[in-house]
Tab-separated table of C-alpha atoms and ligand atoms in Angstrom:
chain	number	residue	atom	x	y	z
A	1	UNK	CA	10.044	24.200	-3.489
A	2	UNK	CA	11.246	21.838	-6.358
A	3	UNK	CA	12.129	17.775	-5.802
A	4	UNK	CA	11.925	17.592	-2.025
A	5	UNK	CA	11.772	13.671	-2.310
A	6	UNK	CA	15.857	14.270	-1.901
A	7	UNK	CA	17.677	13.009	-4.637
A	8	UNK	CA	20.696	11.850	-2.328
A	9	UNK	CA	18.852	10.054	0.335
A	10	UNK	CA	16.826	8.251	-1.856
A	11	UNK	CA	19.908	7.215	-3.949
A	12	UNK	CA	22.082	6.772	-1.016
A	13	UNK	CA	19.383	4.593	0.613
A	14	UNK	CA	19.128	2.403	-2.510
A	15	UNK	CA	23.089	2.172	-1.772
A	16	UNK	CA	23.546	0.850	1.205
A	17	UNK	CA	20.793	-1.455	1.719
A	18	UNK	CA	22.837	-3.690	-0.970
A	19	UNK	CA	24.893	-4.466	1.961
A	20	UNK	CA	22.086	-5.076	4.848
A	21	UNK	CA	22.269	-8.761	3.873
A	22	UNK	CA	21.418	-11.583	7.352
A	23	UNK	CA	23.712	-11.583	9.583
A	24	UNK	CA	22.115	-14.447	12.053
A	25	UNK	CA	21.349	-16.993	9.872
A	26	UNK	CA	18.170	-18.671	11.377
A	27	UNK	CA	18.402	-21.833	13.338
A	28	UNK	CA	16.816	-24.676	11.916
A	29	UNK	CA	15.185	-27.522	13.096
A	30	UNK	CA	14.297	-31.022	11.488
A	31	UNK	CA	11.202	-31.088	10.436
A	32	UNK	CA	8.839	-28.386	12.139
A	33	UNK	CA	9.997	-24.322	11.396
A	34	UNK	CA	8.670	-21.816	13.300
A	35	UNK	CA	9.034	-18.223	11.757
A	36	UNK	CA	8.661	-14.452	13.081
A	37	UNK	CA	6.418	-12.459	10.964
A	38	UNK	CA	6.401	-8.470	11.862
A	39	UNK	CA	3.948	-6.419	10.160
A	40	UNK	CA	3.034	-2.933	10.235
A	41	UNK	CA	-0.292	-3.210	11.203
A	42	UNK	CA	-2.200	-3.376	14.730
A	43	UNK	CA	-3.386	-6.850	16.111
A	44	UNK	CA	-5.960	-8.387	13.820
A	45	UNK	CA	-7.157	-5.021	12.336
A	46	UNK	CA	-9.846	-5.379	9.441
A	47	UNK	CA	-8.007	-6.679	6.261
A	48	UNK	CA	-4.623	-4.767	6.611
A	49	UNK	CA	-3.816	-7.641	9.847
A	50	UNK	CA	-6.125	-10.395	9.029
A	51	UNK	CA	-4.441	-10.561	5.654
A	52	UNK	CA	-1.079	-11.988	7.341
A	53	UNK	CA	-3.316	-13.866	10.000
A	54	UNK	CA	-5.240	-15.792	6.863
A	55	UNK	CA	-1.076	-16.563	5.098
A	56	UNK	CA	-0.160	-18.001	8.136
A	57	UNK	CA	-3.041	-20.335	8.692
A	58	UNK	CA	-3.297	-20.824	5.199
A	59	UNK	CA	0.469	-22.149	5.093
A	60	UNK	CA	0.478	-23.842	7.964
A	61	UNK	CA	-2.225	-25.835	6.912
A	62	UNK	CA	-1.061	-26.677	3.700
A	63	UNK	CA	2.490	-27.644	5.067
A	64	UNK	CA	0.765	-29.851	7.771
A	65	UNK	CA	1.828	-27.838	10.484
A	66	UNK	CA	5.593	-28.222	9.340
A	67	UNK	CA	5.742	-23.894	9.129
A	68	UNK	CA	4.344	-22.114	12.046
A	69	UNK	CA	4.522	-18.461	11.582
A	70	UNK	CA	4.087	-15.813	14.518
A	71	UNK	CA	3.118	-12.777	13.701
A	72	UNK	CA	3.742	-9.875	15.807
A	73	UNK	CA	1.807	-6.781	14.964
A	74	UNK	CA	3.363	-3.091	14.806
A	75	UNK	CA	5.289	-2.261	17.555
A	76	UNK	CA	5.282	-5.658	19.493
A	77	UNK	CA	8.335	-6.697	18.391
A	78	UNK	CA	9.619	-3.643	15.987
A	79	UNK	CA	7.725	-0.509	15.211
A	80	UNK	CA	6.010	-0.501	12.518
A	81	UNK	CA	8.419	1.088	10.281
A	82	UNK	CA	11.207	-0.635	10.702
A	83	UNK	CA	9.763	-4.029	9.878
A	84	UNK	CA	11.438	-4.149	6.463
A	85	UNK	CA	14.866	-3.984	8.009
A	86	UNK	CA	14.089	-6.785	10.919
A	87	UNK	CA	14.009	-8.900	7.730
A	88	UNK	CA	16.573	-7.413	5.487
A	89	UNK	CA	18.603	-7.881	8.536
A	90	UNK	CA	17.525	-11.538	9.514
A	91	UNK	CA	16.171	-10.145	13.043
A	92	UNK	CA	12.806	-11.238	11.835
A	93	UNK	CA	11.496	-13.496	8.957
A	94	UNK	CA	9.002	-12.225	7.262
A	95	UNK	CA	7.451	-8.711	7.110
A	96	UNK	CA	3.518	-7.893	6.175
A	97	UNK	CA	3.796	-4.453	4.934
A	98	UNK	CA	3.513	-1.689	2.368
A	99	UNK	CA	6.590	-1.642	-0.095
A	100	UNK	CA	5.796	2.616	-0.212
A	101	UNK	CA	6.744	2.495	3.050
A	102	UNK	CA	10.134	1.832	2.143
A	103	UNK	CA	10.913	4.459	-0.032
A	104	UNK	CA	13.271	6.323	1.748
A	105	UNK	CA	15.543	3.174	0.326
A	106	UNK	CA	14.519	3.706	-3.393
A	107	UNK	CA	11.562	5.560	-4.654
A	108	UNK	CA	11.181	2.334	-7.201
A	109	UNK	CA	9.514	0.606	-3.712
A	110	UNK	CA	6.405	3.088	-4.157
A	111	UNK	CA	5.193	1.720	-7.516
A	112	UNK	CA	4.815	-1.545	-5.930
A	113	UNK	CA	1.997	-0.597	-3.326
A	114	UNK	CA	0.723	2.439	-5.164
A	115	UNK	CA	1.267	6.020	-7.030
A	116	UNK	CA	-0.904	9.075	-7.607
A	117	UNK	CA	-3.005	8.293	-11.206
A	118	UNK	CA	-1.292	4.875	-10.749
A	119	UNK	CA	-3.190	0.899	-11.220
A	120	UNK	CA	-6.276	-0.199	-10.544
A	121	UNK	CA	-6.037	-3.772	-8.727
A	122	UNK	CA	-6.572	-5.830	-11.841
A	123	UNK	CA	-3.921	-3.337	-13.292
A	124	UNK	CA	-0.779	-3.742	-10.811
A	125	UNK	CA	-1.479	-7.755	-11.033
A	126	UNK	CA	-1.809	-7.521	-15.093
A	127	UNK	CA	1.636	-5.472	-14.673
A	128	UNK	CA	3.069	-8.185	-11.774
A	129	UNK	CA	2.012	-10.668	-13.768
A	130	UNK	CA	2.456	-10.491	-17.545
A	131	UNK	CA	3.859	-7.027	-17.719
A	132	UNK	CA	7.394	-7.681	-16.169
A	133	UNK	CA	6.665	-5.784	-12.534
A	134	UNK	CA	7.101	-9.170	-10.785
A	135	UNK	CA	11.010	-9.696	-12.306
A	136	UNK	CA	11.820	-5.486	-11.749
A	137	UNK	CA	10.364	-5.939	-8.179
A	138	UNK	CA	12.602	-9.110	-7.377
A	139	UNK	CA	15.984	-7.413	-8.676
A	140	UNK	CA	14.840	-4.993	-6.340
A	141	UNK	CA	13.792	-6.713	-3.155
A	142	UNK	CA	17.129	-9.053	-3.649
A	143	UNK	CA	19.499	-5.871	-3.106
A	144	UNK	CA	18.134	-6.018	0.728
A	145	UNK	CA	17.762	-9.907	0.922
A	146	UNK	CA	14.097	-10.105	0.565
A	147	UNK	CA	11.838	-12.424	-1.462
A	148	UNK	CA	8.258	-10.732	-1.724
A	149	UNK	CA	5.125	-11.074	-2.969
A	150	UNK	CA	1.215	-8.960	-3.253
A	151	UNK	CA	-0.811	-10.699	-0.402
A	152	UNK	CA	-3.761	-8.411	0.137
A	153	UNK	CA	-5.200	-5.468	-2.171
A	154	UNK	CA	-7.630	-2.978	-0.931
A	155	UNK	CA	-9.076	-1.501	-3.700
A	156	UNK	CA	-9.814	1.727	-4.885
A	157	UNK	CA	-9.469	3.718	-1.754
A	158	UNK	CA	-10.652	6.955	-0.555
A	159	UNK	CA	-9.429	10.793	-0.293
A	160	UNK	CA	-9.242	11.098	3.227
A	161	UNK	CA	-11.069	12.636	5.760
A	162	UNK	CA	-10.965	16.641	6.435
A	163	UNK	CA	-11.956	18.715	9.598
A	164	UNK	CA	-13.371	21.256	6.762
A	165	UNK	CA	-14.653	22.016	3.707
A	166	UNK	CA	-11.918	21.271	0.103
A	167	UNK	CA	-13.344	23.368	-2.740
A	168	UNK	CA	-11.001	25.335	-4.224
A	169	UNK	CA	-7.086	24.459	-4.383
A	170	UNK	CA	-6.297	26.903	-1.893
A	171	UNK	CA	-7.575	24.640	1.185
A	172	UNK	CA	-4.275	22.624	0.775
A	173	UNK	CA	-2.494	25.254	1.886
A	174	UNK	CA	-1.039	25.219	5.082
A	175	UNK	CA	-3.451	21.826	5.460
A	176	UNK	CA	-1.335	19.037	7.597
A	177	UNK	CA	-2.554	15.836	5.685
A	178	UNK	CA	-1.219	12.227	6.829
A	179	UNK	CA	-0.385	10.819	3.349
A	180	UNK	CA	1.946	8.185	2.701
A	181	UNK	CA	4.396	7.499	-0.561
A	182	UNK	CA	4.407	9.891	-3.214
A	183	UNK	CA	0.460	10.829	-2.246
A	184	UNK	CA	2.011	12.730	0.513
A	185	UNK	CA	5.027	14.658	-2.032
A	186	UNK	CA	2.038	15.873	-4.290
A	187	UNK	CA	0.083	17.336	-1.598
A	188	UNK	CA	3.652	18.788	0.018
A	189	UNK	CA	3.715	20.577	-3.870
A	190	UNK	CA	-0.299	21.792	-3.238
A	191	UNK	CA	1.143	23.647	-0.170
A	192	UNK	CA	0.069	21.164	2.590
A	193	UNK	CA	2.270	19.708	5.237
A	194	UNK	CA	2.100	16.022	4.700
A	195	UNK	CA	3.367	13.464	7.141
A	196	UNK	CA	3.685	9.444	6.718
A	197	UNK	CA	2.265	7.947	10.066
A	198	UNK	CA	1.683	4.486	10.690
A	199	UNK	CA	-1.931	3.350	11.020
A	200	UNK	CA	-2.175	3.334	14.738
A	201	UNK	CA	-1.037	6.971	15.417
A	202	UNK	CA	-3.847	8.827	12.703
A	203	UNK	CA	-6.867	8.905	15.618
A	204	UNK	CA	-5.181	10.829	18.179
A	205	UNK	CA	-3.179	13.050	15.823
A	206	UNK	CA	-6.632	14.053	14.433
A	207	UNK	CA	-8.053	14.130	17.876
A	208	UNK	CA	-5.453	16.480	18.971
A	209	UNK	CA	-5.757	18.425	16.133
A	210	UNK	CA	-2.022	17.742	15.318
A	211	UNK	CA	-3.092	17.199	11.730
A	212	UNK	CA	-6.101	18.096	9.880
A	213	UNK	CA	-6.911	15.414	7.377
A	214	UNK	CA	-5.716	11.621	6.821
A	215	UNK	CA	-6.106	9.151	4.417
A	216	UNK	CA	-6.193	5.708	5.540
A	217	UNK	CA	-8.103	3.487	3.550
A	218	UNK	CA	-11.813	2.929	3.256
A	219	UNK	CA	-15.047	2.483	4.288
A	220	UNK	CA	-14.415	-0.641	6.180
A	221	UNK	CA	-10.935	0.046	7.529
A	222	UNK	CA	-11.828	3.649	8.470
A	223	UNK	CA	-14.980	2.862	10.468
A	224	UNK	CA	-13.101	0.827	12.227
A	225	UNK	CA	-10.658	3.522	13.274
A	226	UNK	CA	-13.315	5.892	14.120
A	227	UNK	CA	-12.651	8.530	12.113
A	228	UNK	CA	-16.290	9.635	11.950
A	229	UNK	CA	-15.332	10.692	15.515
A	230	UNK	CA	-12.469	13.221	14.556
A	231	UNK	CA	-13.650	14.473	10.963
A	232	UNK	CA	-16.872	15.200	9.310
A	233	UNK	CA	-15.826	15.298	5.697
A	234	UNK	CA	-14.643	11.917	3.895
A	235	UNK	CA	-13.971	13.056	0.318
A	236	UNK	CA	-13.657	11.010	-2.784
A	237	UNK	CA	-11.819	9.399	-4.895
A	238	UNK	CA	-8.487	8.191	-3.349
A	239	UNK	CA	-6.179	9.695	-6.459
A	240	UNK	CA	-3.264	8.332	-4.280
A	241	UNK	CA	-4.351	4.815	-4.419
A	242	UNK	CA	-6.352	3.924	-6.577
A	243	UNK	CA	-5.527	-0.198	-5.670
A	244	UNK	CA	-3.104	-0.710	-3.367
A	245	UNK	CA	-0.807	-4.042	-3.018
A	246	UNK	CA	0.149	-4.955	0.035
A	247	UNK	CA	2.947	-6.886	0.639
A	248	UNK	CA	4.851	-10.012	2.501
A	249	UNK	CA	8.377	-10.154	2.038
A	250	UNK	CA	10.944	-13.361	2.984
A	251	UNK	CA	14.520	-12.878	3.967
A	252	UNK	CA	16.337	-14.553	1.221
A	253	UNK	CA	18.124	-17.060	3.302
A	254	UNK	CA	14.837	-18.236	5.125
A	255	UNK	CA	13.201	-18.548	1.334
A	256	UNK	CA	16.089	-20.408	-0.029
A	257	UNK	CA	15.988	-22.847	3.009
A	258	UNK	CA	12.700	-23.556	2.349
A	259	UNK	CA	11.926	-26.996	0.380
A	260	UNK	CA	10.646	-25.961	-3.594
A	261	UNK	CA	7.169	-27.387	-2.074
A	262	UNK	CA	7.038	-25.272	0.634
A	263	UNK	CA	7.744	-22.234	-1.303
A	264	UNK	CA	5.085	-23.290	-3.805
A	265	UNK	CA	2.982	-23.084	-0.969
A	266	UNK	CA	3.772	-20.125	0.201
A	267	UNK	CA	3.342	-18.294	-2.402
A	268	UNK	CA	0.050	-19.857	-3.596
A	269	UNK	CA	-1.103	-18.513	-0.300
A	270	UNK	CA	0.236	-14.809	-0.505
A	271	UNK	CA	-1.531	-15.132	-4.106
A	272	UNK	CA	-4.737	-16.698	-2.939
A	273	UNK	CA	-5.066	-14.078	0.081
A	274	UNK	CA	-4.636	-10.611	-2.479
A	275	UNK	CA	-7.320	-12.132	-4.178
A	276	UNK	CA	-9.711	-12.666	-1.130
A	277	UNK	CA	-8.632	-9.492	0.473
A	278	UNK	CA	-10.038	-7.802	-3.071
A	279	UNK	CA	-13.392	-9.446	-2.743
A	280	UNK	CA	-13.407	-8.765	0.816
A	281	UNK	CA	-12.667	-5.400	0.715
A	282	UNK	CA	-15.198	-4.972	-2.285
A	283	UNK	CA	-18.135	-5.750	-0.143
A	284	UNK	CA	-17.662	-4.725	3.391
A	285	UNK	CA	-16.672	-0.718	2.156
A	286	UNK	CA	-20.130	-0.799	0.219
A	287	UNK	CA	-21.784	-1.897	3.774
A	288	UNK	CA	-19.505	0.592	5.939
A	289	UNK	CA	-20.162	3.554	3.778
A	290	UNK	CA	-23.691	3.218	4.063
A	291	UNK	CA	-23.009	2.919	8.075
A	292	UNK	CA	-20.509	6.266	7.979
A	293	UNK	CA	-23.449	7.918	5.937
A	294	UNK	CA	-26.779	6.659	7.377
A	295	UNK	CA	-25.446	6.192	10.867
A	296	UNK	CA	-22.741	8.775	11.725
A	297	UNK	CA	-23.994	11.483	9.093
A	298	UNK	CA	-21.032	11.594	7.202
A	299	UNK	CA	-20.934	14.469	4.560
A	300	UNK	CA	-19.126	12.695	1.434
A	301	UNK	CA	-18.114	15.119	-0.824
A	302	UNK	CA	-15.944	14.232	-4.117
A	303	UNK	CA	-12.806	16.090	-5.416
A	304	UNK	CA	-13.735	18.905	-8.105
A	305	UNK	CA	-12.552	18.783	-11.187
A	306	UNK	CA	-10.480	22.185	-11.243
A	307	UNK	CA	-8.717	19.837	-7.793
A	308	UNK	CA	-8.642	16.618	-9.796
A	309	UNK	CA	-6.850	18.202	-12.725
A	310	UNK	CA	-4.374	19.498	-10.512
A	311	UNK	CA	-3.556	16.615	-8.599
A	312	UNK	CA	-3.573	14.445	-12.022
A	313	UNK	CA	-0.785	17.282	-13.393
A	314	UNK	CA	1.215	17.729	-9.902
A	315	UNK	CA	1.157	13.392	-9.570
A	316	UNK	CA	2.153	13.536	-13.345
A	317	UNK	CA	5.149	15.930	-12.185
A	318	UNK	CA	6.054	13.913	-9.110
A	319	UNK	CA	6.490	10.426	-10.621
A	320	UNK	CA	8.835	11.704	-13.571
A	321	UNK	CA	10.914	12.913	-10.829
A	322	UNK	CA	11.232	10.168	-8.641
A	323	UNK	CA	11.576	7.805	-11.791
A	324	UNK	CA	14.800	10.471	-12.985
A	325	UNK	CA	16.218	9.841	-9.613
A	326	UNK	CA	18.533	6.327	-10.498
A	327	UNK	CA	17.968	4.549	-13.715
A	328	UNK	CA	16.386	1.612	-11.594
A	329	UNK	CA	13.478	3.247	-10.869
A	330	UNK	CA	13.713	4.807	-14.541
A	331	UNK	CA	13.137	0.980	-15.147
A	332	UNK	CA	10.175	0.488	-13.004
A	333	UNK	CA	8.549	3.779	-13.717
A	334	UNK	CA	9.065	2.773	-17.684
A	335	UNK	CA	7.459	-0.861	-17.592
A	336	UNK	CA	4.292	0.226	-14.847
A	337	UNK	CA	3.788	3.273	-17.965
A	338	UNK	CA	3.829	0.666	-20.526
A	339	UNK	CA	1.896	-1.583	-18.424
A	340	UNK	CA	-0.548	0.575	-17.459
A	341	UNK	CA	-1.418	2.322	-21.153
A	342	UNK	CA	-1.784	-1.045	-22.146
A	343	UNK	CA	-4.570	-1.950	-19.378
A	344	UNK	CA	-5.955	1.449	-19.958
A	345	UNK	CA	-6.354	1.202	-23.797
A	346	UNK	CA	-8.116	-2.531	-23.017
A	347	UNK	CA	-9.785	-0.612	-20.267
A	348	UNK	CA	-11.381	2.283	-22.600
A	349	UNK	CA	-13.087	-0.590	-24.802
A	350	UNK	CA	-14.514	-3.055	-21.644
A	351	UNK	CA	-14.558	-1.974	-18.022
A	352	UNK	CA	-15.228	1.787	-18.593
A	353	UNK	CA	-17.759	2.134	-21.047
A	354	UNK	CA	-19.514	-1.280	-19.337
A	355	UNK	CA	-19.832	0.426	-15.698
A	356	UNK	CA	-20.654	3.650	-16.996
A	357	UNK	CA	-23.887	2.716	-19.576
A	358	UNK	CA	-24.809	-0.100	-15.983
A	359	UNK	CA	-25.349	3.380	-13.850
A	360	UNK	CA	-26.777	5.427	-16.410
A	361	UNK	CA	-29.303	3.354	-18.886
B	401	LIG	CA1	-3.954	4.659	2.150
């Protein structure tokens, strides 16, 4: 039952993407680029594909039309998955993505998006930041030929949605759960069977009772997949994500060939869109919450706290292990700790005892 991340893949994967570098440079023209962005998202979809949507128009505006990026949702021009390698590889440009997705390469990508008990989203941007996650998460990206950056954040998500009841820790048991990243390895150590599909396939594996539960997101991005339709329970509070980065990653030769102002640009508008993403995502879950409940009769139930404690030790358990994996991720698992006791020391004095005397006084 112990370590099924699997030490050698994850090592081995970590190996041999060092070598994955372009091998079709991209041609370029005077004057006007056009780039391919793959993403592993469907068409437009709330946030998760209006995120890339907003970068594009966003750069292409500020370069006065000189970069025109295409984007080309999950499976249009690579499945979803394998839109990190289109770019490691130089098939495509750019990728919009989730770096946990990747960590069948090194487990190091996971603390990048999220991890069980992980940040908050003004934690993983104090650790990007200020705390040294930004330089750890270059070194990294750089071993595949990728430049990346956070370009959306969702928040605090949710649990998941059930077809039953989760009281005691039992229920995981035999439960098939779609949980991505190392989510998914502490609910494989709870006895479920947890899977990693990509957004588009969760609605008719829970329709076809293939699986029993999924996480997605939230409120807003899991109205919008009708999950209401397929599951009656929507529990609380995502453990697993707690504020997830998204990501947009360069191939290193496109970034270098880019002018400094154009990279300036581009990244001021991966930064500027994980900020409105936050605020975006802030407001319309409040709204769609009150739709699943009001509307659709949703039962929301929250985690107990024999569950929570057991998650919070089995997440514990799970991280140490993937960070004893290679020394990288030792690295990254070392400065996110640091990062995130410091945020959480600043956090017992402000945020904490702020929200919690606003709802009770
Ligand atoms: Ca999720």
């Amino acid at each position: 039952m112990k370590n099924k991340i699997g030490r050698r893949q994850l090592l081995g994967g970590l190996a041999t993407g060092t070598v994955a570098a372009a091998a079709t440079a991209p041609a370029y023209a005077q004057g006007k680029r056009r780039l391919k962005m793959v993403t592993t998202w469907p068409k437009n979809f709330p946030g998760l594909g209006t995120a890339p949507e907003n970068i594009a128009k966003r750069v292409k505006t500020m370069t006065d039309g000189q970069i025109d990026i295409k984007i080309y949702a999950a499976g249009e021009l690579v499945g979803p998955f394998e839109a990190f390698d289109a770019v490691s590889t130089g098939t495509a440009d750019i990728y919009n993505g989730a770096e946990y997705y990747w960590q069948g390469k090194s487990p190091a990508f996971n603390f990048f998006t999220a991890v069980p008990f992980g940040m908050t989203a003004a934690e993983i941007n104090a650790w990007m930041n200020f705390g040294g996650g930004d330089s750890l998460w270059q070194e990294l990206s750089a071993k595949f030929s990728i430049r990346a950056f956070h370009s959306a954040n969702t928040g605090v998500q949710m649990g998941g949605w059930f077809n039953r009841e989760i009281t005691k820790l039992d229920d995981f048991k035999g439960l098939k759960i779609r949980m991505p990243g190392l989510g998914g390895e502490v609910m494989r150590r709870l006895g479920a069977a947890a899977v990693s599909l990509p957004g588009g396939e969760i609605f008719p594996s829970m329709k076809s009772g293939a699986i029993d539960a999924s996480e997605w997101v939230g409120p807003w991005n899991d109205l919008a997949f009708g999950f209401h339709q397929v599951a009656e329970y929507y529990y609380c509070p995502g453990f697993h994500e707690p504020g997830a980065a998204l990501s947009t990653g360069v191939n290193l030769d496109v970034w270098n060939s880019l002018t400094k102002a154009q990279q300036e640009i581009f990244k001021n508008a991966c930064e500027a869109e994980n900020d409105h993403t936050l605020s975006e995502y802030n407001y319309k879950n409040a709204t769609a919450l009150d739709t699943l409940v009001s509307k659709h009769n949703v039962k929301v139930r929250r985690f107990s706290p024999e569950i929570m404690a057991a998650l919070k030790k089995t997440s514990d358990a799970v991280l140490e292990e993937a960070a004893a994996s290679d020394p990288f991720t030792k690295k990254v698992y070392d400065s996110f700790r640091a990062s995130l006791e410091n945020s959480m020391e600043w956090g017992a004095q402000s945020e904490e005892p702020y929200t919690q005397a606003r709802r009770e006084v």
